[in-house]
Coordinates of C-alpha atoms and ligand atoms in Angstrom, one line a residue:
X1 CA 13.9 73.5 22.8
X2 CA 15.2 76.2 20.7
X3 CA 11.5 78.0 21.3
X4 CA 11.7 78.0 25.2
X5 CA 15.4 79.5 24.6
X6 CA 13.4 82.3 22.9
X7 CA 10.6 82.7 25.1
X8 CA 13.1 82.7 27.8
X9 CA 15.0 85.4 27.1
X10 CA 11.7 87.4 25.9
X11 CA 9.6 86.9 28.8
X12 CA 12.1 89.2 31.1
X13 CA 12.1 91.9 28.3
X14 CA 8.4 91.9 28.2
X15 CA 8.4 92.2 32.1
X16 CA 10.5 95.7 31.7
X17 CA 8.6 96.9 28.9
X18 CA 5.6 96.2 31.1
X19 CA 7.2 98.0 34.0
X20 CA 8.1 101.0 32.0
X21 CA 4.4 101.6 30.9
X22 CA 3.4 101.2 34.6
X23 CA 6.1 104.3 35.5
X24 CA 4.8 106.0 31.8
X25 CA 1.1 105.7 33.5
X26 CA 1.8 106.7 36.4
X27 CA 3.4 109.7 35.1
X28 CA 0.2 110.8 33.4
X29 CA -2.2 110.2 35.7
X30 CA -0.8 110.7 39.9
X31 CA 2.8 111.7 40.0
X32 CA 3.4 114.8 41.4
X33 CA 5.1 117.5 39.3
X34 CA 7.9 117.4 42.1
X35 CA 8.4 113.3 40.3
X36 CA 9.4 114.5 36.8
X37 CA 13.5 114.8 37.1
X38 CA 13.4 111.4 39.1
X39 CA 11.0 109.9 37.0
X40 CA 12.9 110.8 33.8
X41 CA 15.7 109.1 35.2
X42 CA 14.0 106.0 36.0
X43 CA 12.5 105.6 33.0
X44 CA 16.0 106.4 30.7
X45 CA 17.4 104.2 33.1
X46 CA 14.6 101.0 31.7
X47 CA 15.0 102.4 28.4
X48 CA 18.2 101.7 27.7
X49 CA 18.3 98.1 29.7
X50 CA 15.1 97.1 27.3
X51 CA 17.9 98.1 24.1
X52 CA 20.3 96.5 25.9
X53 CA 18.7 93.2 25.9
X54 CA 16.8 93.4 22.4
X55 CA 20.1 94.1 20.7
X56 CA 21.8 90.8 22.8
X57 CA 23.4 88.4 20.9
X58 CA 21.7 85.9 22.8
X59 CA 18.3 87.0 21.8
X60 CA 19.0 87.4 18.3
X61 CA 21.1 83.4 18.0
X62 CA 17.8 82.3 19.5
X63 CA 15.2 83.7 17.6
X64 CA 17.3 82.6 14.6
X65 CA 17.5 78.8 16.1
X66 CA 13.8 79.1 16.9
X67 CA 12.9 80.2 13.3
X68 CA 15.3 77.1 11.7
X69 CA 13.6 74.9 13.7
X70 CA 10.5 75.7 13.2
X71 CA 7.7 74.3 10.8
X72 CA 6.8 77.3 8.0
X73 CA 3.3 78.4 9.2
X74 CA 3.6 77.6 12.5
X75 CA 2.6 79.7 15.7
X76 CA 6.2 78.5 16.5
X77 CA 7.6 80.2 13.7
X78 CA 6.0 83.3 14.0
X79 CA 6.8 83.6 17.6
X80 CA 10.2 83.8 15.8
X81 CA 9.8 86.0 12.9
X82 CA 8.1 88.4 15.2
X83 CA 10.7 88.3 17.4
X84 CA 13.7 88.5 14.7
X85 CA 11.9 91.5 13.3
X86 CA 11.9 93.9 16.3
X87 CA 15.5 92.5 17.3
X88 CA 17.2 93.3 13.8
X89 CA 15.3 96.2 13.3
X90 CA 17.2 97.3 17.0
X91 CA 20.4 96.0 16.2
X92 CA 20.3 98.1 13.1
X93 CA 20.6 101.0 14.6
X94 CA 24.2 102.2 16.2
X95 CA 24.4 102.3 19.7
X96 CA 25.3 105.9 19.0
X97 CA 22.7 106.4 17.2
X98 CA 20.0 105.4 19.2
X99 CA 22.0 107.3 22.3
X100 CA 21.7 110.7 20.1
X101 CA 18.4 110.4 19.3
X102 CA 17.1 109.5 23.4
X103 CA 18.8 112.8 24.0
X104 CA 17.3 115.0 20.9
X105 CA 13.9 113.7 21.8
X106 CA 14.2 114.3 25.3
X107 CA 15.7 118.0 24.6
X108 CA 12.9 118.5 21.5
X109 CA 10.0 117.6 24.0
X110 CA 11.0 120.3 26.2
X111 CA 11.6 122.9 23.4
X112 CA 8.6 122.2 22.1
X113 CA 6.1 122.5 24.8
X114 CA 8.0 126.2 26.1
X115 CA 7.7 127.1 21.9
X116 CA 3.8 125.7 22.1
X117 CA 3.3 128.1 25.0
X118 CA 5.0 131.2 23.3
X119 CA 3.6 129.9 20.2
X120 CA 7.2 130.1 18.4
X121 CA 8.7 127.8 16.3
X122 CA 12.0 129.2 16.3
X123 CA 12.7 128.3 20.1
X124 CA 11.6 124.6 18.8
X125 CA 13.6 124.9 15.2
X126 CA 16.9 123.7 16.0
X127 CA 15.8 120.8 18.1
X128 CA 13.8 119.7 15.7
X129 CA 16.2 120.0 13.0
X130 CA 18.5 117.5 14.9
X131 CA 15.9 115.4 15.5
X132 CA 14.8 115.3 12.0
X133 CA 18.7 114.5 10.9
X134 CA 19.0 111.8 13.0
X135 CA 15.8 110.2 12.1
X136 CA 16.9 110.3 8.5
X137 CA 19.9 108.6 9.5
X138 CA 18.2 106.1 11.7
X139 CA 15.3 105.4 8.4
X140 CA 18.7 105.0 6.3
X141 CA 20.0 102.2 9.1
X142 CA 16.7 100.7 8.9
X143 CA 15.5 100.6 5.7
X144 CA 18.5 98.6 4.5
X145 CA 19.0 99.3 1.4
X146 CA 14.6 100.2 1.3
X147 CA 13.1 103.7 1.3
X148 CA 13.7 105.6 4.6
X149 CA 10.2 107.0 4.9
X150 CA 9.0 103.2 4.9
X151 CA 11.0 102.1 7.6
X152 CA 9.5 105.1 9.5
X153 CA 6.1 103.9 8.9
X154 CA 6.9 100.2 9.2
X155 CA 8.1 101.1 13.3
X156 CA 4.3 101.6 13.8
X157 CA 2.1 99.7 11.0
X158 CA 4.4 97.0 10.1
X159 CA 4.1 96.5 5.8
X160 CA 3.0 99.9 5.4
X161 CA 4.7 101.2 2.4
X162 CA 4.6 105.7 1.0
X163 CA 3.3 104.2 -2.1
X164 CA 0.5 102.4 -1.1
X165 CA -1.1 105.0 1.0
X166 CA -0.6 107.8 -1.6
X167 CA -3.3 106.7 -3.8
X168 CA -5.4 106.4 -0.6
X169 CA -4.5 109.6 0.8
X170 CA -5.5 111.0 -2.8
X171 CA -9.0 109.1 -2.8
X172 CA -9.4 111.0 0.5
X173 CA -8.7 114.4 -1.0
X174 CA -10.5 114.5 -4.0
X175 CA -13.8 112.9 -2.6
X176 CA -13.4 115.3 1.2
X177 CA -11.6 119.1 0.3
X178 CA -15.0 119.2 -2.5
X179 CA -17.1 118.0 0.2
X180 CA -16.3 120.6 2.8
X181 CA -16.1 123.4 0.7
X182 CA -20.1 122.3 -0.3
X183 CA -21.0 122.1 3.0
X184 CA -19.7 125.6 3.9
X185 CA -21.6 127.0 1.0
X186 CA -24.9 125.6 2.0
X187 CA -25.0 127.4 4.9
X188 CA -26.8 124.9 7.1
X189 CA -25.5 125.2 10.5
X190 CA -25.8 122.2 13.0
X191 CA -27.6 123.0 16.1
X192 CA -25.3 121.7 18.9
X193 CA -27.3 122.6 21.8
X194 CA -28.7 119.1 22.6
X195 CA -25.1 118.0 23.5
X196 CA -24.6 121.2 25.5
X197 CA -25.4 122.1 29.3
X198 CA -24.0 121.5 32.5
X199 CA -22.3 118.0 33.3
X200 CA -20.5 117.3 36.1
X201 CA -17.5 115.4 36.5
X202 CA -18.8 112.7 38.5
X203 CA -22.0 112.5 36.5
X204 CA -20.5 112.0 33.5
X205 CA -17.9 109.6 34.6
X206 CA -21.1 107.6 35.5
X207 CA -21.9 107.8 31.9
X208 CA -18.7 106.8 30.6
X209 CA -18.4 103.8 33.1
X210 CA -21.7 102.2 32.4
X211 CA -20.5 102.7 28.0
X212 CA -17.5 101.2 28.5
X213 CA -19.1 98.4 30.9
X214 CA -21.8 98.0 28.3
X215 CA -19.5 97.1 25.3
X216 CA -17.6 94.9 27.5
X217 CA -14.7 96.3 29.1
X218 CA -13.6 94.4 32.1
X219 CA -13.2 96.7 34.9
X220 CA -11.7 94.3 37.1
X221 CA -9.0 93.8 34.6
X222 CA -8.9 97.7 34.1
X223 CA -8.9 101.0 35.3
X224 CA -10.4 104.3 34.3
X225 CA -8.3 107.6 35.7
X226 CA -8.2 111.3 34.9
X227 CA -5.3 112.7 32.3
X228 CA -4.7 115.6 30.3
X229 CA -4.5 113.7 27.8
X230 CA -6.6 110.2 27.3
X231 CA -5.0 107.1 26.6
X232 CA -4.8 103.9 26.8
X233 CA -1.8 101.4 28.3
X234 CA -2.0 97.8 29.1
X235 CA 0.4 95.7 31.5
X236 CA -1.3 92.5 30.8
X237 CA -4.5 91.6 29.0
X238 CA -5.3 91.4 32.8
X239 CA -4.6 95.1 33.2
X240 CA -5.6 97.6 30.8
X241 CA -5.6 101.2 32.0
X242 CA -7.5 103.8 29.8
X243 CA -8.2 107.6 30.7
X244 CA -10.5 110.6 30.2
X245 CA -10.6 113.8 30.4
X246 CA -14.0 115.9 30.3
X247 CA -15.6 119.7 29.4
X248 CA -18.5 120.2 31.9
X249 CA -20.5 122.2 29.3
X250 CA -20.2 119.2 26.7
X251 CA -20.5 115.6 27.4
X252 CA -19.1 114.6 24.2
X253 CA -15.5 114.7 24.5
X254 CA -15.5 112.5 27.8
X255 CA -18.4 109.7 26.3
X256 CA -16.6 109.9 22.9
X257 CA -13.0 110.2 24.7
X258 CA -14.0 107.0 27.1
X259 CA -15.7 105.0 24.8
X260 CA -12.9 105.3 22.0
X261 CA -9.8 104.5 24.6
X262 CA -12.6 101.4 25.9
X263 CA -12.1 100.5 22.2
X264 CA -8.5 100.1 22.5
X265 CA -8.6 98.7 26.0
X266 CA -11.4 96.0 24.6
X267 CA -8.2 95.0 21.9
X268 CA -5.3 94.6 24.9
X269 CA -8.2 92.4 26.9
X270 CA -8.6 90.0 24.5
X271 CA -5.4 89.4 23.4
X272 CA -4.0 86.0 24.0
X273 CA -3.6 85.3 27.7
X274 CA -1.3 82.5 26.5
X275 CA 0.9 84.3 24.3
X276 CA 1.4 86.8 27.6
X277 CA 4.7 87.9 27.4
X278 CA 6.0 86.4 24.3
X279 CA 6.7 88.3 20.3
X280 CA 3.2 87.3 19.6
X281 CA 1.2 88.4 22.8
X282 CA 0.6 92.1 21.1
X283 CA -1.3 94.3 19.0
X284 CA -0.3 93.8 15.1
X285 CA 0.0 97.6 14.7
X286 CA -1.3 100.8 15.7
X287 CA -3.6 101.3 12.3
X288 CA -5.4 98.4 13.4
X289 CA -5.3 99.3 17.4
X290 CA -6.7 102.6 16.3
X291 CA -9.6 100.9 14.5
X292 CA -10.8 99.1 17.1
X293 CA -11.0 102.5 19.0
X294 CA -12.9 103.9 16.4
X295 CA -15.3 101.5 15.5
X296 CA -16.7 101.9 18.8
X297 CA -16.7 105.5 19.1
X298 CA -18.0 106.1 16.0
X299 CA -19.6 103.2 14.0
X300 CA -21.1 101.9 17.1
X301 CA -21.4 105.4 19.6
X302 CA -22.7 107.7 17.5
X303 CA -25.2 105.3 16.0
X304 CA -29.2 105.8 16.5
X305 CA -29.5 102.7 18.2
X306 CA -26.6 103.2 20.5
X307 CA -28.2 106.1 21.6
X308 CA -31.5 104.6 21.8
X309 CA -29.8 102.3 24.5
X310 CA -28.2 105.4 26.0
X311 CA -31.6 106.9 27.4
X312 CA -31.9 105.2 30.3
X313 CA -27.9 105.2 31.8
X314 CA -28.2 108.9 30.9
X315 CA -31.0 109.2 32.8
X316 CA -29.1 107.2 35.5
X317 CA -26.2 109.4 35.5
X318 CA -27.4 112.9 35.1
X319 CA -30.9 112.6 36.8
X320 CA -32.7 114.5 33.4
X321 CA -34.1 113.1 30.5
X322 CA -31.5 112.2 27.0
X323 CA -32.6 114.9 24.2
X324 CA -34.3 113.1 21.4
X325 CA -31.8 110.8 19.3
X326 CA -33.2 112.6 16.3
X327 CA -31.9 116.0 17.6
X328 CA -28.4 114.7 19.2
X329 CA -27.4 113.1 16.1
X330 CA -26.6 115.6 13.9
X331 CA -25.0 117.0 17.0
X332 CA -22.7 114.0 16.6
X333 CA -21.5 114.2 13.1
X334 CA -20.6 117.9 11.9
X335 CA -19.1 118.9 9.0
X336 CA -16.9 121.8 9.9
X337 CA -13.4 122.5 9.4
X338 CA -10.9 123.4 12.2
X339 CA -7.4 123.9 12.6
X340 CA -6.8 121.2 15.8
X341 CA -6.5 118.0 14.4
X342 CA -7.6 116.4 18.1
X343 CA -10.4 118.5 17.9
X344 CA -12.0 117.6 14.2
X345 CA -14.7 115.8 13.3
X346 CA -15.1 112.4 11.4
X347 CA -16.1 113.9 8.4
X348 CA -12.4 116.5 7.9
X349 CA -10.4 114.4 10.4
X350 CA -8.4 112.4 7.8
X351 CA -7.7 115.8 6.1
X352 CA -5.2 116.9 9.3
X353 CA -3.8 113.5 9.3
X354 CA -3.0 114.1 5.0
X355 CA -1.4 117.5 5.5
X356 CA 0.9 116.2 8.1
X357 CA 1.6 113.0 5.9
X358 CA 2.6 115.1 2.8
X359 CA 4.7 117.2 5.2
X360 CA 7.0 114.2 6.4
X361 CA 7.0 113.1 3.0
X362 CA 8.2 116.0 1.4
X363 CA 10.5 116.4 4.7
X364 CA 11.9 113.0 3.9
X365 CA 12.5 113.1 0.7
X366 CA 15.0 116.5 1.0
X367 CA 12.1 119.0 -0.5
X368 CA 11.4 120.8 2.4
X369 CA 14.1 122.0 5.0
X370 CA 12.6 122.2 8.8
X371 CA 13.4 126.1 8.6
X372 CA 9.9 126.2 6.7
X373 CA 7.9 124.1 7.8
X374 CA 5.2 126.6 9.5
X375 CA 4.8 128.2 6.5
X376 CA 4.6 124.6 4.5
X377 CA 2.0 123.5 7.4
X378 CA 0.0 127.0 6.6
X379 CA -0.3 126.7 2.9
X380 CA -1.6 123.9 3.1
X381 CA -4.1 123.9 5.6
X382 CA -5.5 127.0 3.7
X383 CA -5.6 124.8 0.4
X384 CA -6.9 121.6 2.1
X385 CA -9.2 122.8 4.9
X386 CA -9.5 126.7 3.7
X387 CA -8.3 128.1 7.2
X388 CA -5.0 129.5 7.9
X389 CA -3.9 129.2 11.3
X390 CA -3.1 132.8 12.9
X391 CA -0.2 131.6 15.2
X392 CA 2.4 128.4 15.5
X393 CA 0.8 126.7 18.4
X394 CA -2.5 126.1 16.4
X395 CA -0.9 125.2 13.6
X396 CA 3.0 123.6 13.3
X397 CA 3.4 123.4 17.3
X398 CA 0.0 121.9 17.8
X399 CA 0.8 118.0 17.8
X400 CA 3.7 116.0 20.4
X401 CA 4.3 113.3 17.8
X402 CA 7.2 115.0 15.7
X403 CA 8.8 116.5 19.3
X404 CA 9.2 112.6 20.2
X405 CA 10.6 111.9 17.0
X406 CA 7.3 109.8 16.0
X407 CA 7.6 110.3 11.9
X408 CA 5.2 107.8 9.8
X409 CA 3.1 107.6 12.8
X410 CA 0.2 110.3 11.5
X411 CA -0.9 108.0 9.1
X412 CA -2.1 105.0 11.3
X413 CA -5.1 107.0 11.9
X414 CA -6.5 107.5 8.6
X415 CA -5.8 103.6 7.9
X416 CA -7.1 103.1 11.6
X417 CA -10.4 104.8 10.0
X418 CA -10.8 102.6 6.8
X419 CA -9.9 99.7 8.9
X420 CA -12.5 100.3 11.0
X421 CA -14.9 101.0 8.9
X422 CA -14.5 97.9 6.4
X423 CA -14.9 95.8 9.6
X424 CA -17.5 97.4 10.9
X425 CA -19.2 97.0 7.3
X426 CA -18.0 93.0 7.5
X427 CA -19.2 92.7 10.8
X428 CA -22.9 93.7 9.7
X429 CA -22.9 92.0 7.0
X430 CA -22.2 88.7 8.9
X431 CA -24.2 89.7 12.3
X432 CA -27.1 91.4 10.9
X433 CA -29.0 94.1 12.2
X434 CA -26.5 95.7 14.4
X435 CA -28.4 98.9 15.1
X436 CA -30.9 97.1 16.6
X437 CA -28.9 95.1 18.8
X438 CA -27.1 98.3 20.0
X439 CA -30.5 99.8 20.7
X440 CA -31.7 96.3 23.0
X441 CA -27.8 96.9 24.9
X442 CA -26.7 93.8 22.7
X443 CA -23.1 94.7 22.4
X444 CA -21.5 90.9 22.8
X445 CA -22.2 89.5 19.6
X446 CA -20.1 92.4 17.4
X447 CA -17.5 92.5 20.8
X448 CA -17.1 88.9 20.1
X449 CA -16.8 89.0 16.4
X450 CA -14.0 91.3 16.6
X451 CA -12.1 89.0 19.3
X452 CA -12.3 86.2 16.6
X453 CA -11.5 88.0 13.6
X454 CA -8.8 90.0 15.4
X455 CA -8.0 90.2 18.8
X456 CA -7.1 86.8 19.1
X457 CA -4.5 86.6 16.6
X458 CA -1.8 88.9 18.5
X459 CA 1.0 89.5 16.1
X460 CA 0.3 86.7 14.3
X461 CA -0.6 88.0 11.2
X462 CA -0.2 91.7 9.9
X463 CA -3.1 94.2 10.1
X464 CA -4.0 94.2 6.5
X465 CA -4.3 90.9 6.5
X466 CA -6.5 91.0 9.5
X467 CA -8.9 92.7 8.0
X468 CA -8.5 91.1 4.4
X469 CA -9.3 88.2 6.2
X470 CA -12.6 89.4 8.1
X471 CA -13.8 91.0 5.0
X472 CA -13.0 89.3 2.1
X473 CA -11.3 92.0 0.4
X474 CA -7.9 94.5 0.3
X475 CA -7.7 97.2 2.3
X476 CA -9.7 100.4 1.0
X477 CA -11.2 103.3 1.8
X478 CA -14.5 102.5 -0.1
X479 CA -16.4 101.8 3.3
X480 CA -14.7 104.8 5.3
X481 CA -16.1 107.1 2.6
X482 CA -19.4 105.9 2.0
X483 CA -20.0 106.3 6.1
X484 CA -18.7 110.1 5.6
X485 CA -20.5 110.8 2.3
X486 CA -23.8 109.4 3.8
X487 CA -23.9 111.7 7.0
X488 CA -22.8 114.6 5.5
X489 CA -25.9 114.2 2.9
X490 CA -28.1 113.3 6.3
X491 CA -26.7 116.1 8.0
X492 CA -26.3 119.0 5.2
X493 CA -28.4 118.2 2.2
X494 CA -25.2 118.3 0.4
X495 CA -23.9 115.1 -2.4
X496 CA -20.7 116.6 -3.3
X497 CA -18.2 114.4 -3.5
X498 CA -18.6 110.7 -3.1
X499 CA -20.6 110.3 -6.3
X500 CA -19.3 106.2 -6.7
X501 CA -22.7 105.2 -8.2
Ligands
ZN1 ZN1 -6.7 106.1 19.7

């Protein structure tokens, strides 16, 4: 009884949520520019009715009945500890507060895109200083007595904790800066000409469509359309959208792009159909949602045996012959430092995601004022990644996440990288051959393995545990690294780094 008064008072929650990512979509993807004031409106509007009803004192006496009532271990009882978590985590946070910071975010993400263009973080400064004084205050409310910077990461990878990914972030550092550095000194320079030429838009949608078929994404429960930006948005594991966007003199950003939102998409698919609309019926975080992305873009796209199988829909699509695997591979996994994070490699990626991880920190913990942040972000890029951007918008002003108030959210996709990569390692381990498969267009079995181990759990159990439990050990980058080490040494010659025995 006291679980249908939950589910009850969920399911219309869920329906707004749902109706807000619909507007949010559409907003990316067909609205007019003409839309944006209403559309803004509209969606403020949904906003605050979705608070509203999270923060109800009706939700929050039936999620505590549901839990009392409830057997310990139960799917019942986690409906309600899922639920109780998100609802006092909201009602944590003053009215006020969360008033304040709708408006700072909304003034910051219009500061920041004219300071992007100009390429001067002064016109974004004093936004973002608000927004970085309410955040504080909202990680204090939060937190409850915890460590603010926590409760910032816990709002998007729920049990992540500062101190647990420090030694991981470290790990990262001392086996990658070395690494690069090597690399740049052996003075081998990837020939990137087999994944040049001309691609059209239609022919390389082709492309994309028959990848993201292949490794099972169900089209008539989706949708592919154009954005500036790709990503991925589900209304229902019945109705997924992903999007691309493409470079006609490259086709890897729109294969790569498509097959890594298909990842996600493949996650929202095969969540539960019968936990639709209640706590449970969603992804445990965004660490593990971004592994699933990037075990397919990378540990299964950029495989040899992937590509193998690609030959023939790329002959399909663009009416020429693939170049030879052996020549398109290294084209697939340089080794070469930039200054745009979205824009990086596998093998210096997590290296963007630790400068902007030791900058919240630092910001959090009262060591660094907002005032200098470009020339925090500068330092250390030149330490970390030995470039040193020549402007704001390619360095401080480059990423939307800190505009929308979105601190502790950087990290989820280094751990969305280990994640992967330990499953992807468990995976072959229990599967077998997996490049093989790939190569004879076998993508089920893996696709199928991942629904078990963790699409079909929902919320039910957090991400680390997820993949503690397909792999039979903790979290750790051991797997991640290994992957990197062994293509830089494929690619470059070069062992720097990475020496575990
Ligand atoms: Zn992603």
């Amino acid at each position: 009884m006291s679980q249908e008064r939950l589910l009850e008072l969920w399911r219309p929650l869920h329906d707004l949520r749902m109706t807000r990512a619909v507007l949010e979509w559409d907003q990316e993807t067909m609205m007019p520019p003409g839309g944006a004031a209403a559309r803004a409106r509209a969606l403020a509007t949904l906003a605050g009715e979705v608070h509203a009803r999270l923060v109800d004192d009706a939700l929050h006496e039936a999620a505590l009945r549901a839990r009392d009532a409830a057997e310990e271990g139960s799917v019942e009882h986690a409906q309600a500890l899922v639920a109780l978590r998100d609802v006092e985590r909201a009602r944590r946070v003053p009215a006020r507060l969360a008033r304040e910071l709708a408006e700072a975010t909304s003034a910051g993400l219009v500061s920041w895109q004219a300071a992007r263009k100009e390429s001067d973080f002064a016109r974004f400064a004093p936004d973002l200083e608000r927004i970085v004084r309410l955040k504080e205050e909202e990680a204090q409310a939060v937190a409850d007595g915890g460590r603010p910077y926590d409760a910032l990461l816990d709002e998007y990878e729920p049990g992540t904790r500062e101190a647990d990914l420090v030694p991981l972030f470290e790990r990262i550092r001392a086996e990658l800066s070395p690494r690069i550095r090597a690399v740049a000194e052996s003075g081998v320079v990837v020939d990137e000409s087999p994944a040049q030429g001309q691609f059209p838009e239609a022919h390389q949608r082709a492309l994309g469509l028959a990848a993201s078929r292949a490794i099972g994404f169900d089209h008539d429960a989706g949708r592919l359309d154009l954005a500036a930006h790709p990503f991925c948005t589900s209304f229902s594991p019945r109705d997924v959208r992903i999007t691309w966007r493409f470079q006609e003199d490259d086709f890897r950003p729109a294969l790569y792009g498509i097959l890594h939102e298909s990842g996600h998409g493949l996650y929202e698919q095969g969540l539960p159909l019968e936990w639709e609309g209640q706590p449970l019926g969603e992804a445990a975080g965004l660490g593990i949602h971004e592994s699933q992305s990037r075990l397919w873009e990378n540990a299964v796209g950029r495989s040899r045996g992937f590509l193998r199988w690609l030959a023939v829909p790329w002959r399909e699509a663009f009416g020429a012959p693939m170049p030879d695997v052996e020549e398109l591979w290294p084209a697939l996994h340089t080794c070469r430092p930039s200054l745009i994070r979205v824009e990086a490699d596998e093998s210096t990626y997590d290296l963007h995601v630790l400068v902007r991880f030791e900058l919240e920190r630092r910001l959090f913990s009262g060591e660094l004022a907002t005032a200098d942040l470009p020339a925090a972000w500068n330092g250390a890029y030149e330490e970390v990644l030995g470039l040193r951007p020549a402007n704001d918008a390619e360095g401080v002003l480059q990423d939307i996440h800190w505009a929308m108030g979105a601190f502790g959210y950087f990290p989820t996709y280094t751990l969305g990288n280990l994640m992967a990569a330990q499953l992807f390692a468990a995976a072959g381990a229990e599967l077998g051959d997996l490049e093989a498969a790939f190569a004879a267009g076998e993508f089920a079995p893996l696709r199928e393995w991942l629904r078990e181990k963790v699409h079909r759990h929902g919320r039910r159990w957090r991400s680390a545990e997820l993949v503690e439990r397909a792999s039979g050990r903790p979290l750790t980058p051991d797997d991640h690294l290994a992957r990197l080490a062994e293509q830089v040494e494929t690619v470059y010659g070069v062992t720097v780094g990475g020496a575990t025995g």
